[in-house]
Coordinates of N, CA and C in Angstrom, one line a residue:
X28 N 37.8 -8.6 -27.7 CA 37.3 -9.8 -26.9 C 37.9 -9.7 -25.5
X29 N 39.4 -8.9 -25.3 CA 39.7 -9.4 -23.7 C 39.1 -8.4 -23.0
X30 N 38.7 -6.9 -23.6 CA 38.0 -6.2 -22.9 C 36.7 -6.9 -22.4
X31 N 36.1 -7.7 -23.1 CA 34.2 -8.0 -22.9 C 35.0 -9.1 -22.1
X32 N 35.8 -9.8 -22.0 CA 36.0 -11.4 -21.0 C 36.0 -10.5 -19.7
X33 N 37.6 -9.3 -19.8 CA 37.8 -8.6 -18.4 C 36.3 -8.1 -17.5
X34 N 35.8 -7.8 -18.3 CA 34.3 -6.8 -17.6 C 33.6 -8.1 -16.9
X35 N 33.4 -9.2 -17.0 CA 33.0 -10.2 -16.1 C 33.9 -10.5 -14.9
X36 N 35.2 -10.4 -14.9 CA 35.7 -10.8 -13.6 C 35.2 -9.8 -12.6
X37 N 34.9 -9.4 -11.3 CA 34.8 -8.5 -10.2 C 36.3 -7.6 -10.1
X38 N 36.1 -6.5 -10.9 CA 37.5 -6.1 -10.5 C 37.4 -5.2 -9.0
X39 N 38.3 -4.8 -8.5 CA 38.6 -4.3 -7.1 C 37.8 -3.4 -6.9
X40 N 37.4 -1.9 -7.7 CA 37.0 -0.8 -7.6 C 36.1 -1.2 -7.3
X41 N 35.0 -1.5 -8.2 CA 33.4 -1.4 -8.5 C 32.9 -2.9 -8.0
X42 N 34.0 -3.9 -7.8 CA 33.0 -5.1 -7.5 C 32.7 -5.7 -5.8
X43 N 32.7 -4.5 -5.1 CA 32.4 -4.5 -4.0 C 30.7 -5.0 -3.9
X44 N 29.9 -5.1 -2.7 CA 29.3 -5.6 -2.8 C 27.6 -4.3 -2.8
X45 N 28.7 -3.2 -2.0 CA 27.4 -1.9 -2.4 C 27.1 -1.7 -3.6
X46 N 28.1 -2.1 -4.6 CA 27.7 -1.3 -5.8 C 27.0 -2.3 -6.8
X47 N 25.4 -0.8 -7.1 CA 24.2 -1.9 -7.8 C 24.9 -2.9 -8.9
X48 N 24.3 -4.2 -9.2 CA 24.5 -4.9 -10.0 C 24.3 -4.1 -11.4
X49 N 23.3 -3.9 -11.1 CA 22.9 -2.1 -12.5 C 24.2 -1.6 -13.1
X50 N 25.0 -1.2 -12.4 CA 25.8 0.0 -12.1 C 27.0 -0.8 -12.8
X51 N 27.3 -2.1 -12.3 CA 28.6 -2.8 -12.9 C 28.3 -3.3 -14.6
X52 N 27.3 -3.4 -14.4 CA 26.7 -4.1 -15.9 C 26.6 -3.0 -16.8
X53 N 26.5 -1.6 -16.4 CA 26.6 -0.5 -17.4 C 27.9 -0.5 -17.4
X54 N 28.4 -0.2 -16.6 CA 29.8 0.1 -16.6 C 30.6 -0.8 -17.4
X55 N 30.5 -2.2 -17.6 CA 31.3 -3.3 -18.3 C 30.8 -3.1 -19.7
X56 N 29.3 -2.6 -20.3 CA 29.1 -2.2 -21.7 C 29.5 -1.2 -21.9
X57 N 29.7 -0.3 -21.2 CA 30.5 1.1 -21.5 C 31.6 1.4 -22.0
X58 N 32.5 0.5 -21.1 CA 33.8 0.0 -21.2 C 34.0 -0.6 -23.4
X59 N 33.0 -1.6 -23.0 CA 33.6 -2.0 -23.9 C 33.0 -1.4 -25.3
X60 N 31.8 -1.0 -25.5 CA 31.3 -0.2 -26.6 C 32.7 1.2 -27.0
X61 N 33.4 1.7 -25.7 CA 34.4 2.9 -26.0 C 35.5 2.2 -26.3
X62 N 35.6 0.8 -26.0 CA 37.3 -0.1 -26.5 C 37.2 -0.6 -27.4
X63 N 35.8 -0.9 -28.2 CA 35.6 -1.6 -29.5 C 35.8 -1.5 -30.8
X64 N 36.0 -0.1 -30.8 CA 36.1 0.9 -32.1 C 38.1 1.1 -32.0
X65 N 38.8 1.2 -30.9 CA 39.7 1.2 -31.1 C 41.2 0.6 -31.1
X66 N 40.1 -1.0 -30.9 CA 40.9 -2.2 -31.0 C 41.2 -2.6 -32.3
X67 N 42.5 -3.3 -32.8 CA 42.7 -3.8 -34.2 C 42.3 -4.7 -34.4
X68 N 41.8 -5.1 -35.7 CA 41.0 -6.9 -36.0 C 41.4 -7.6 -35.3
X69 N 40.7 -8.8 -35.0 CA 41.0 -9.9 -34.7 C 41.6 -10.9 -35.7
X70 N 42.3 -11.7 -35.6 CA 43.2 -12.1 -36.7 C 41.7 -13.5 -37.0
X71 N 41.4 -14.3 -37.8 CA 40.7 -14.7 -38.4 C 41.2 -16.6 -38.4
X72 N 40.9 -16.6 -37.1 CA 41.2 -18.0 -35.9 C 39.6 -18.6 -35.7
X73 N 39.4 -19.8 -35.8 CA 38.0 -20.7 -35.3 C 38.9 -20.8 -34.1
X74 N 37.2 -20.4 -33.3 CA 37.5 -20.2 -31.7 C 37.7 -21.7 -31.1
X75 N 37.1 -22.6 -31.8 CA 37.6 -24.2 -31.3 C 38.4 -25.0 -32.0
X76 N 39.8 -23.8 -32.6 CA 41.0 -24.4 -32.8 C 42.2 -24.5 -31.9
X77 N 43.2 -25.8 -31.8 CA 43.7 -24.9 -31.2 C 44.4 -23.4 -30.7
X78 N 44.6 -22.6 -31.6 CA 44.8 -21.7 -31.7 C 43.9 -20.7 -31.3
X79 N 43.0 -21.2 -31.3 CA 41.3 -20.1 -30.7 C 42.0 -20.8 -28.9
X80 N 41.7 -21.9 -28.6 CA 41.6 -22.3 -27.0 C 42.8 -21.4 -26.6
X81 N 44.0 -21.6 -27.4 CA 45.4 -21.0 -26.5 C 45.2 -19.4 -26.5
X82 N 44.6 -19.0 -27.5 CA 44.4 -17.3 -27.3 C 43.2 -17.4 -25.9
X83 N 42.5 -17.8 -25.9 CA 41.3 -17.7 -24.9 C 41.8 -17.8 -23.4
X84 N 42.9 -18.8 -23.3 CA 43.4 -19.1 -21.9 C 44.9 -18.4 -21.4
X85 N 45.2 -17.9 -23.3 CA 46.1 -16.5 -22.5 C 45.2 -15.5 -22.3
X86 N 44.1 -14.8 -22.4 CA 43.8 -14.1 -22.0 C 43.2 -14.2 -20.8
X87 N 42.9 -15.2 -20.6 CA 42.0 -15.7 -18.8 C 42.9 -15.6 -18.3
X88 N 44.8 -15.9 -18.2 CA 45.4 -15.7 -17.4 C 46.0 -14.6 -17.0
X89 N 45.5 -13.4 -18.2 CA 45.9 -12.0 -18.3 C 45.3 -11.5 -17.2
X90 N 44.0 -11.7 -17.6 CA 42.9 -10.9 -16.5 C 43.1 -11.8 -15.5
X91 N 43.3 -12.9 -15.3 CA 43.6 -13.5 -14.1 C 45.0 -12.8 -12.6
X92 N 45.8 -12.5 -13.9 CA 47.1 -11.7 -13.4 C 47.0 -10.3 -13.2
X93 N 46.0 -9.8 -13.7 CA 45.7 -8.4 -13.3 C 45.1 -8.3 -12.4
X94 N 43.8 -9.0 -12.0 CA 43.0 -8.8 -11.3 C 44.0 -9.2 -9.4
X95 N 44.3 -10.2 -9.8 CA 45.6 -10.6 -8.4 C 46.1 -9.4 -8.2
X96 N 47.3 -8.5 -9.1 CA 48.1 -7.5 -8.3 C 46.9 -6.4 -7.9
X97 N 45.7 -5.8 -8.4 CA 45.3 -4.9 -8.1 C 44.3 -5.6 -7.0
X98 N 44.2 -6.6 -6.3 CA 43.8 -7.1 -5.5 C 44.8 -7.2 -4.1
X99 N 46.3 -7.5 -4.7 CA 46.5 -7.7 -3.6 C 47.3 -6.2 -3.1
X100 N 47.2 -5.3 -4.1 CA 47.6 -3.5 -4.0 C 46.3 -3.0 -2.7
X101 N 45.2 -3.4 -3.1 CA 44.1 -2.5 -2.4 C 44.0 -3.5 -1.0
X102 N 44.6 -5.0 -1.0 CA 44.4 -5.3 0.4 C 45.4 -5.2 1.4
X103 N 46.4 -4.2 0.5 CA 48.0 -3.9 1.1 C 47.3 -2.2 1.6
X104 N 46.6 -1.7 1.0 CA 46.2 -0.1 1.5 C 45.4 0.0 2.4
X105 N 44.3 -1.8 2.0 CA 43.4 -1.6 3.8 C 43.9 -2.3 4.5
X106 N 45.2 -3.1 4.7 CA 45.6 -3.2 6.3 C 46.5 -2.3 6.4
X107 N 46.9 -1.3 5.9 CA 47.7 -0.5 6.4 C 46.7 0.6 6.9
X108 N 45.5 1.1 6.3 CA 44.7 1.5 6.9 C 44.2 1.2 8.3
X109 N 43.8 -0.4 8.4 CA 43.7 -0.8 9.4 C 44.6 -0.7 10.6
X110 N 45.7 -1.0 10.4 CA 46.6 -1.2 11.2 C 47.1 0.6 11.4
X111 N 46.9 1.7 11.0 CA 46.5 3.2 11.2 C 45.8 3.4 12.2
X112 N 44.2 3.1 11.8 CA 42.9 3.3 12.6 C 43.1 2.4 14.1
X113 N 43.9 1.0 13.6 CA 44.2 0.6 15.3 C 45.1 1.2 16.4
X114 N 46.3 1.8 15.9 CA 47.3 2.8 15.9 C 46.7 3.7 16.9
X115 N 45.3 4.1 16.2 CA 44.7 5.7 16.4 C 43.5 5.2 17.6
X116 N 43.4 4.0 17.7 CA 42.0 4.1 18.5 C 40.6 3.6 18.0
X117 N 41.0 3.8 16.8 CA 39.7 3.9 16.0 C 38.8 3.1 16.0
X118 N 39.6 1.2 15.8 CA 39.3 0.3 15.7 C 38.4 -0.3 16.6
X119 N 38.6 0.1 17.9 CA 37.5 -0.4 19.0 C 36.2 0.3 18.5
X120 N 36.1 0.9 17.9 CA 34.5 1.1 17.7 C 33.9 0.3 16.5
X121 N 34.5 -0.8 16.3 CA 34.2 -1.8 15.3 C 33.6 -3.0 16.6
X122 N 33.7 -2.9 17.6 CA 33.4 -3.5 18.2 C 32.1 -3.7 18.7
X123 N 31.3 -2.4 18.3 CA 30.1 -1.7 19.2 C 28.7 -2.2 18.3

């Protein structure tokens, strides 16, 4: 189940804005058809107990917590990029 939740958030790599909507939607069945076979049962919880809601909103804050550090990793590699390319010159041709 956290695999198929995670595949809906935009994660950093693929959820840019070039890449086909196509492309992420295979990729999130992919994902999870190859994770499904070698996850352990689910323990045998009604999803609108509490015990279903607190499993559900620890997992939303898992992927909530992952998706942040690899978010704020790749916006730590493009200003340092940036701040390279400005270094170099480069940047004024963002101007054109």
């Amino acid at each position: 189940m956290r695999a198929s939740l995670l595949s809906w958030l935009p994660p950093p790599l693929w959820g840019h804005s070039s890449v086909p909507n196509q492309a992420k939607v295979g990729l999130a069945a992919l994902i999870s058809i190859v994770i499904a076979p070698i996850l352990p049962a689910m323990p045998d919880i009604a999803v609108m107990s509490w015990a279903g809601v607190g499993i559900m909103i620890e997992q939303i804050l898992i992927g909530l917590a992952m998706g942040l550090v690899m978010h704020i990793i790749f916006a730590v590699v493009q200003a340092a990029g940036d701040f390279i390319g400005l270094q170099m010159g480069l940047a004024f041709a963002s101007f054109f």
